[in-house]
PDB file of C-alpha atoms and ligand atoms in Angstrom:
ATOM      1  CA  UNK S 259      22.232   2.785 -33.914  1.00  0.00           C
ATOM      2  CA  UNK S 260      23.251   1.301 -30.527  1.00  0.00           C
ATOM      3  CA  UNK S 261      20.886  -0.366 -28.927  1.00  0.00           C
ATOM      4  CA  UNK S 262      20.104   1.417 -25.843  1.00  0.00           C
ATOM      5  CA  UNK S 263      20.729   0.114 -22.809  1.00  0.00           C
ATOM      6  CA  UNK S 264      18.476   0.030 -18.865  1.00  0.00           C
ATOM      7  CA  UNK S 265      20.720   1.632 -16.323  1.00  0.00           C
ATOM      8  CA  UNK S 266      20.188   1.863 -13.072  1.00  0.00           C
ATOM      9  CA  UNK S 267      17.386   0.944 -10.739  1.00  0.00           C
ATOM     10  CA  UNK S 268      13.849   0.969 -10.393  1.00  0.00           C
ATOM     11  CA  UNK S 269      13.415   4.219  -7.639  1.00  0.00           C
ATOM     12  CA  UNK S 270      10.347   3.844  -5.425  1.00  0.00           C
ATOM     13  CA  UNK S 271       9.799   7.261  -4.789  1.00  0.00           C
ATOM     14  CA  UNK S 272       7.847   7.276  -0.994  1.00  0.00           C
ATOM     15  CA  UNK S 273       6.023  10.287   0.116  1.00  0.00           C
ATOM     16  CA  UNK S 274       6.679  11.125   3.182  1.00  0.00           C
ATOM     17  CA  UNK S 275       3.505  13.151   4.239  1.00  0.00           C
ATOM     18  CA  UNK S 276       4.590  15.332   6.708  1.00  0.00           C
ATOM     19  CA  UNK S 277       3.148  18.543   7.948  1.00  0.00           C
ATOM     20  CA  UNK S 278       3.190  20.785  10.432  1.00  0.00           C
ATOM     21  CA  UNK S 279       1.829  24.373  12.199  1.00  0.00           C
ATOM     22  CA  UNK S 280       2.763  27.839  11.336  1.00  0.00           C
ATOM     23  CA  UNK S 281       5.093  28.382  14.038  1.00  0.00           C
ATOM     24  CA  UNK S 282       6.698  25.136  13.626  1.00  0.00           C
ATOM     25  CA  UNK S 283       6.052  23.861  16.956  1.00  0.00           C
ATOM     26  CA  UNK S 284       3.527  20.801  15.812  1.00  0.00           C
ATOM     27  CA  UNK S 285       4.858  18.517  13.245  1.00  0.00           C
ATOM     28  CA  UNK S 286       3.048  15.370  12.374  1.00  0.00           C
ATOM     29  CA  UNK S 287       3.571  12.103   9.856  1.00  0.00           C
ATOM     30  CA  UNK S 288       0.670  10.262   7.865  1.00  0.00           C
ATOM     31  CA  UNK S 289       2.137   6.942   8.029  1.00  0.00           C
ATOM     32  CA  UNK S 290       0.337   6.173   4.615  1.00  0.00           C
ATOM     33  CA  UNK S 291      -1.855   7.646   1.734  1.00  0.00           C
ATOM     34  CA  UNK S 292      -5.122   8.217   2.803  1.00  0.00           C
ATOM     35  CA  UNK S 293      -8.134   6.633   1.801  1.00  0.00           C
ATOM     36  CA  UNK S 294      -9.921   9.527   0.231  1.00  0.00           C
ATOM     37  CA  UNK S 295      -9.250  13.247   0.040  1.00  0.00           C
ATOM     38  CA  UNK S 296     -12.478  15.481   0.216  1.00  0.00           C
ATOM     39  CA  UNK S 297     -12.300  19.680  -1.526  1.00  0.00           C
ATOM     40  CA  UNK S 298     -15.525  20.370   0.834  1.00  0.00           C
ATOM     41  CA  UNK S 299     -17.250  23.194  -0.012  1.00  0.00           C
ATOM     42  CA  UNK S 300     -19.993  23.855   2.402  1.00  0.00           C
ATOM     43  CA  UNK S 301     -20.339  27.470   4.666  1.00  0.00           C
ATOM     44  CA  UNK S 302     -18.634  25.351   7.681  1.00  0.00           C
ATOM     45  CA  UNK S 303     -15.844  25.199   5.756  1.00  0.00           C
ATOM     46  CA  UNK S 304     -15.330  28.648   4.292  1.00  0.00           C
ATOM     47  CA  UNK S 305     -15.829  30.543   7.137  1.00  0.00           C
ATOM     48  CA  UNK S 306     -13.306  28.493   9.113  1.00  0.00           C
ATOM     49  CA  UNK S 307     -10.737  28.676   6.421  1.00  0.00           C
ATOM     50  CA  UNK S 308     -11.448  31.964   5.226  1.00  0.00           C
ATOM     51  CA  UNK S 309     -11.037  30.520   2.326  1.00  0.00           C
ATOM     52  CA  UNK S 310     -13.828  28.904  -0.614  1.00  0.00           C
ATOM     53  CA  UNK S 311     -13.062  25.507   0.183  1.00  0.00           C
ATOM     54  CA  UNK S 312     -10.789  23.038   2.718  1.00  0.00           C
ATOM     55  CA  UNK S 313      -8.964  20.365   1.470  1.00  0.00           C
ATOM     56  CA  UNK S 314      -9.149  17.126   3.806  1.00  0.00           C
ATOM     57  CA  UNK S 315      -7.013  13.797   3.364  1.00  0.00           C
ATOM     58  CA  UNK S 316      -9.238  11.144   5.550  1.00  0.00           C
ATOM     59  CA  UNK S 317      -7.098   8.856   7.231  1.00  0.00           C
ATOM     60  CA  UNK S 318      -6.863   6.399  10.507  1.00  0.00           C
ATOM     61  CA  UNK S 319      -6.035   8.483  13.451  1.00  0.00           C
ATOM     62  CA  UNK S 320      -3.631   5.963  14.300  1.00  0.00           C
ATOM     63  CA  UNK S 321      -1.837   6.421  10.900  1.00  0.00           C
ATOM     64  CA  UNK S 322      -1.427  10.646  11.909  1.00  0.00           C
ATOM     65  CA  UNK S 323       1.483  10.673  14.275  1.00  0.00           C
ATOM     66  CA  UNK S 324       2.473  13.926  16.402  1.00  0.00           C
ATOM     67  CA  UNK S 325       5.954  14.428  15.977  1.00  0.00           C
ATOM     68  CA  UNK S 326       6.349  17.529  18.045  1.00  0.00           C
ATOM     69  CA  UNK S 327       4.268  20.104  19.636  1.00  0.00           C
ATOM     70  CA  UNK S 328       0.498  20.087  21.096  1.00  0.00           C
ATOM     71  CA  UNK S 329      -2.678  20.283  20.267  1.00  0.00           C
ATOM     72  CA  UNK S 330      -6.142  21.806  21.400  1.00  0.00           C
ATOM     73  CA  UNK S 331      -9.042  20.787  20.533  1.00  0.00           C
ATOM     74  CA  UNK S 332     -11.993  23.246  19.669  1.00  0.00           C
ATOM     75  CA  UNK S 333     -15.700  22.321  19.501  1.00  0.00           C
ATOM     76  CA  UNK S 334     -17.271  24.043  16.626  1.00  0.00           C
ATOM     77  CA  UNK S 335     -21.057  24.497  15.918  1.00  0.00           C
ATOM     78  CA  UNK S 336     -21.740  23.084  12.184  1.00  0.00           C
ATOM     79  CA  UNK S 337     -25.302  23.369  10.341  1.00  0.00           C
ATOM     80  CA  UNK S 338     -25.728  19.683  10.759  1.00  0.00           C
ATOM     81  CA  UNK S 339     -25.893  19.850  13.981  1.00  0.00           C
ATOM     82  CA  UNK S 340     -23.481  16.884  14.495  1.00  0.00           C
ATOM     83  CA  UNK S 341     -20.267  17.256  16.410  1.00  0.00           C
ATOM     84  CA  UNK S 342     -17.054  18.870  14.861  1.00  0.00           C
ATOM     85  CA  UNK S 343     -13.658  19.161  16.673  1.00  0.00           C
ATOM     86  CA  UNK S 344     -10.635  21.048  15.384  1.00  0.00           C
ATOM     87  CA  UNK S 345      -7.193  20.494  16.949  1.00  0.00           C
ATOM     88  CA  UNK S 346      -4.887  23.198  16.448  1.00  0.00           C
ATOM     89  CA  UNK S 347      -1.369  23.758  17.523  1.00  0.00           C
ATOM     90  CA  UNK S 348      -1.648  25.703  20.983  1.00  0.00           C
ATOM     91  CA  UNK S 349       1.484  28.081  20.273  1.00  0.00           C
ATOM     92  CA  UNK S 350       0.191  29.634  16.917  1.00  0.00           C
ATOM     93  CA  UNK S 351      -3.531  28.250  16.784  1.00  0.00           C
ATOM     94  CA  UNK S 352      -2.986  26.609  13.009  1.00  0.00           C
ATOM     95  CA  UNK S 353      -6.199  24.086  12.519  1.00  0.00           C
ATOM     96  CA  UNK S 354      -4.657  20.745  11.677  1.00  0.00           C
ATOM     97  CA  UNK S 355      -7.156  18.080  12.083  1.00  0.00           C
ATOM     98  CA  UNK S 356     -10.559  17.609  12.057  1.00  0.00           C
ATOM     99  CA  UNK S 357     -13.243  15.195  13.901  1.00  0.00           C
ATOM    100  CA  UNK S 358     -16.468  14.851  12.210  1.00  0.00           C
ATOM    101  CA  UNK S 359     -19.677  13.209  14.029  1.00  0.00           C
ATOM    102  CA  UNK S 360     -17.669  12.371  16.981  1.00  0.00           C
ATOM    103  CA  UNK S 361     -15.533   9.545  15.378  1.00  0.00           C
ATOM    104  CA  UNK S 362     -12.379   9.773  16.796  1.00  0.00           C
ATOM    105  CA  UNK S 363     -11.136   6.862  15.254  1.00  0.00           C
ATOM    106  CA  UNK S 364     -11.297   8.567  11.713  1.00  0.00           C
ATOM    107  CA  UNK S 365      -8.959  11.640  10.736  1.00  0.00           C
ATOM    108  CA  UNK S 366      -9.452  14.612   8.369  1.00  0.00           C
ATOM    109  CA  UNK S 367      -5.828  16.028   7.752  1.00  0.00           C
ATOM    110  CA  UNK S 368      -5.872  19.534   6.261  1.00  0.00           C
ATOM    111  CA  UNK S 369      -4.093  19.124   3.130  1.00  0.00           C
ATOM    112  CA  UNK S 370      -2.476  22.913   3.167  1.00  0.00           C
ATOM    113  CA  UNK S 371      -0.803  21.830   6.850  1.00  0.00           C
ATOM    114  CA  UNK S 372       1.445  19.288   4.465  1.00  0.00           C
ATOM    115  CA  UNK S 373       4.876  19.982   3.476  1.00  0.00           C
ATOM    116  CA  UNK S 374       4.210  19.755   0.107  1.00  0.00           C
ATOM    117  CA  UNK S 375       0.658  20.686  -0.386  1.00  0.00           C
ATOM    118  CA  UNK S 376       0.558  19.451  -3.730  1.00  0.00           C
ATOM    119  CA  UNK S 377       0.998  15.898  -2.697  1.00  0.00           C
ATOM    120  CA  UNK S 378      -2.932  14.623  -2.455  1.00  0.00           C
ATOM    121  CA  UNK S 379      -5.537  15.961  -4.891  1.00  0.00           C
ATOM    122  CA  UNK S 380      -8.937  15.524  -4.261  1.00  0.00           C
ATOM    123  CA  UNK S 381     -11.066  12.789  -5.124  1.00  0.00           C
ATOM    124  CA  UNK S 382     -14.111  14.472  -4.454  1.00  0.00           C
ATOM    125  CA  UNK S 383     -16.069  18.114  -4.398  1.00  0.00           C
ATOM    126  CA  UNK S 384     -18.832  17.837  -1.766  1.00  0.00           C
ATOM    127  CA  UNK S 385     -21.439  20.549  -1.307  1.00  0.00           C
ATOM    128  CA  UNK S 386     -20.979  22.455  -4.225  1.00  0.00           C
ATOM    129  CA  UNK S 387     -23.794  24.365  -3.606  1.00  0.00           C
ATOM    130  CA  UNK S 388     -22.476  26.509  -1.750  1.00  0.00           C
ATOM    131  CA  UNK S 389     -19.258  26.679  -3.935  1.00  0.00           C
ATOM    132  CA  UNK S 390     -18.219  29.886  -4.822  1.00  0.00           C
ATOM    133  CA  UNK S 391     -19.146  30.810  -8.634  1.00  0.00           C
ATOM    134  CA  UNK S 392     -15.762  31.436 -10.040  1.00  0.00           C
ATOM    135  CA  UNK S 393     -14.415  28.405  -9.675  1.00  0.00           C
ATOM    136  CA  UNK S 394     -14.358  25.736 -12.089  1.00  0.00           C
ATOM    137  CA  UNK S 395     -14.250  22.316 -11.319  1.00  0.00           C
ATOM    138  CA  UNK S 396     -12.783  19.728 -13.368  1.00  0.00           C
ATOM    139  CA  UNK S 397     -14.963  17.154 -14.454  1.00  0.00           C
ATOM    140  CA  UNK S 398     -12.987  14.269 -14.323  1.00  0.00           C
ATOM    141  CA  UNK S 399     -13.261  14.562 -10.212  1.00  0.00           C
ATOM    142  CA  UNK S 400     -17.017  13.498  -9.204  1.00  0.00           C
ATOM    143  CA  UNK S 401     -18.803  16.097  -7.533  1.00  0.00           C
ATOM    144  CA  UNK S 402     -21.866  16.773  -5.763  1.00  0.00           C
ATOM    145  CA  UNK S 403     -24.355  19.118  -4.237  1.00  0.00           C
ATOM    146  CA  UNK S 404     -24.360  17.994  -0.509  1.00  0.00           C
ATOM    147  CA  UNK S 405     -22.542  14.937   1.020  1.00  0.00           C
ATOM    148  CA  UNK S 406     -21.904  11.605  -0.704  1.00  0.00           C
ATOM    149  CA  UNK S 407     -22.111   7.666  -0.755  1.00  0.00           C
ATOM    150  CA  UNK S 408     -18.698   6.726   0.167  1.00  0.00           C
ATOM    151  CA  UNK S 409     -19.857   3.050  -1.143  1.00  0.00           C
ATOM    152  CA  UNK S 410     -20.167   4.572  -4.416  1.00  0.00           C
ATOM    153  CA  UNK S 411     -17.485   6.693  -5.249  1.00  0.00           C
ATOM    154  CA  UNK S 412     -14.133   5.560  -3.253  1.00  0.00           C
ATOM    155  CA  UNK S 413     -11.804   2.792  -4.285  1.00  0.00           C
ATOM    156  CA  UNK S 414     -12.382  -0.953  -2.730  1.00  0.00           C
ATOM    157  CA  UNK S 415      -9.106  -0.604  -1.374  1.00  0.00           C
ATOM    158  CA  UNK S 416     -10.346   2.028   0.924  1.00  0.00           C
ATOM    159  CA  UNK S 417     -13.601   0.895   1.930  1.00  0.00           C
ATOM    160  CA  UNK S 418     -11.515  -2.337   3.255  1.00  0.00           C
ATOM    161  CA  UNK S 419     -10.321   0.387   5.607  1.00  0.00           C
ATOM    162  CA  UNK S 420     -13.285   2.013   5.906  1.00  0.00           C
ATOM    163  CA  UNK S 421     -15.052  -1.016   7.020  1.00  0.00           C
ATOM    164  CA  UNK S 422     -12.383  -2.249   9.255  1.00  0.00           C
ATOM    165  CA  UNK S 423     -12.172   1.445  11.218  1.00  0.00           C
ATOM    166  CA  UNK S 424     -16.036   1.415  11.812  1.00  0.00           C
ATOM    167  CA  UNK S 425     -15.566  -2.201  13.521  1.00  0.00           C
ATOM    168  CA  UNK S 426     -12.781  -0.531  15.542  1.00  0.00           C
ATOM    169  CA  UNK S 427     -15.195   2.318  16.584  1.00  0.00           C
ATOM    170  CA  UNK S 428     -17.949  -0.393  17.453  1.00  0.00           C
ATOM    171  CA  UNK S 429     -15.270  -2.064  19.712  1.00  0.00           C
ATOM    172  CA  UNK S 430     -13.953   0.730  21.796  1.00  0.00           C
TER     173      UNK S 430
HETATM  174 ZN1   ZN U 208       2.124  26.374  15.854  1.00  0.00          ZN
HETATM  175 ZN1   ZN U 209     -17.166  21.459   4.773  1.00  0.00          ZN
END
């Protein structure tokens, strides 16, 4: 038997993380991986999707570049009570990103806007009581009724950035 030989070269395969709108006028960039991606389930969420659940990569709104196209924002009443801005492309009205609580240092990316919307999973189901009952979740993803303990559940890696965007907030 020959003994079998490497060839070739370790290939770092980057993700690129692009997205964009329907009409193709807004294209954007995530300049990294985000620090957590959220499958929310709650009523807010469904009826603004028309769908059972949004998918949402959190990252720096610094690290979401616009590429092309513009957006408009849209102020939308939530149960909480607590402010919630989509911005969607103005030529085809595609929701891209969200702003929860007023933090506008802190992105929520919808994962379908992606180019390949199979790049993020999520790391977490939140308010699965109002998930719809014929969908299974998997049970190695945590999951939970209502909203979460970041401090808990997402890697240290994260919080670092976590912690370092709230001091940013604090600052401006
Ligand atoms: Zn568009
Ligand atoms: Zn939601």
């Amino acid at each position: 038997m020959p003994k079998r030989r490497r060839t070739g070269t370790i290939r770092v395969m980057t993700i690129e993380y692009k997205g964009g709108c329907a009409c193709g006028q807004v294209r954007y960039q995530m300049t990294s991986q985000p620090m957590f991606v959220h499958c929310c389930h709650c009523r807010d969420c469904q009826r603004q999707t028309g769908s059972a659940f949004v998918l949402n990569a959190l990252i720096e709104t610094d690290r979401v570049v616009l590429l092309s196209g513009e957006l408009q924002r849209f102020e939308m009443p939530t149960d909480s009570g607590r402010p919630h801005g989509i911005y969607r492309c103005t030529g085809c009205g595609t929701a891209l990103f969200s702003e929860y609580g007023g933090l506008s240092v802190l992105r929520f990316v919808r994962v379908g806007t992606l180019d390949d919307p199979m790049a993020l999973e999520p790391n977490v189901h939140i308010y699965t009581r109002s998930k719809v009952s014929w969908l299974q979740l998997p049970n190695a993803v945590p999951s939970f009724e209502a909203y979460y303990d970041a401090k808990a559940v997402w890697p240290q890696a994260s919080l670092e950035r976590r912690r370092a965007l709230f001091e940013k907030e604090k600052q401006s």
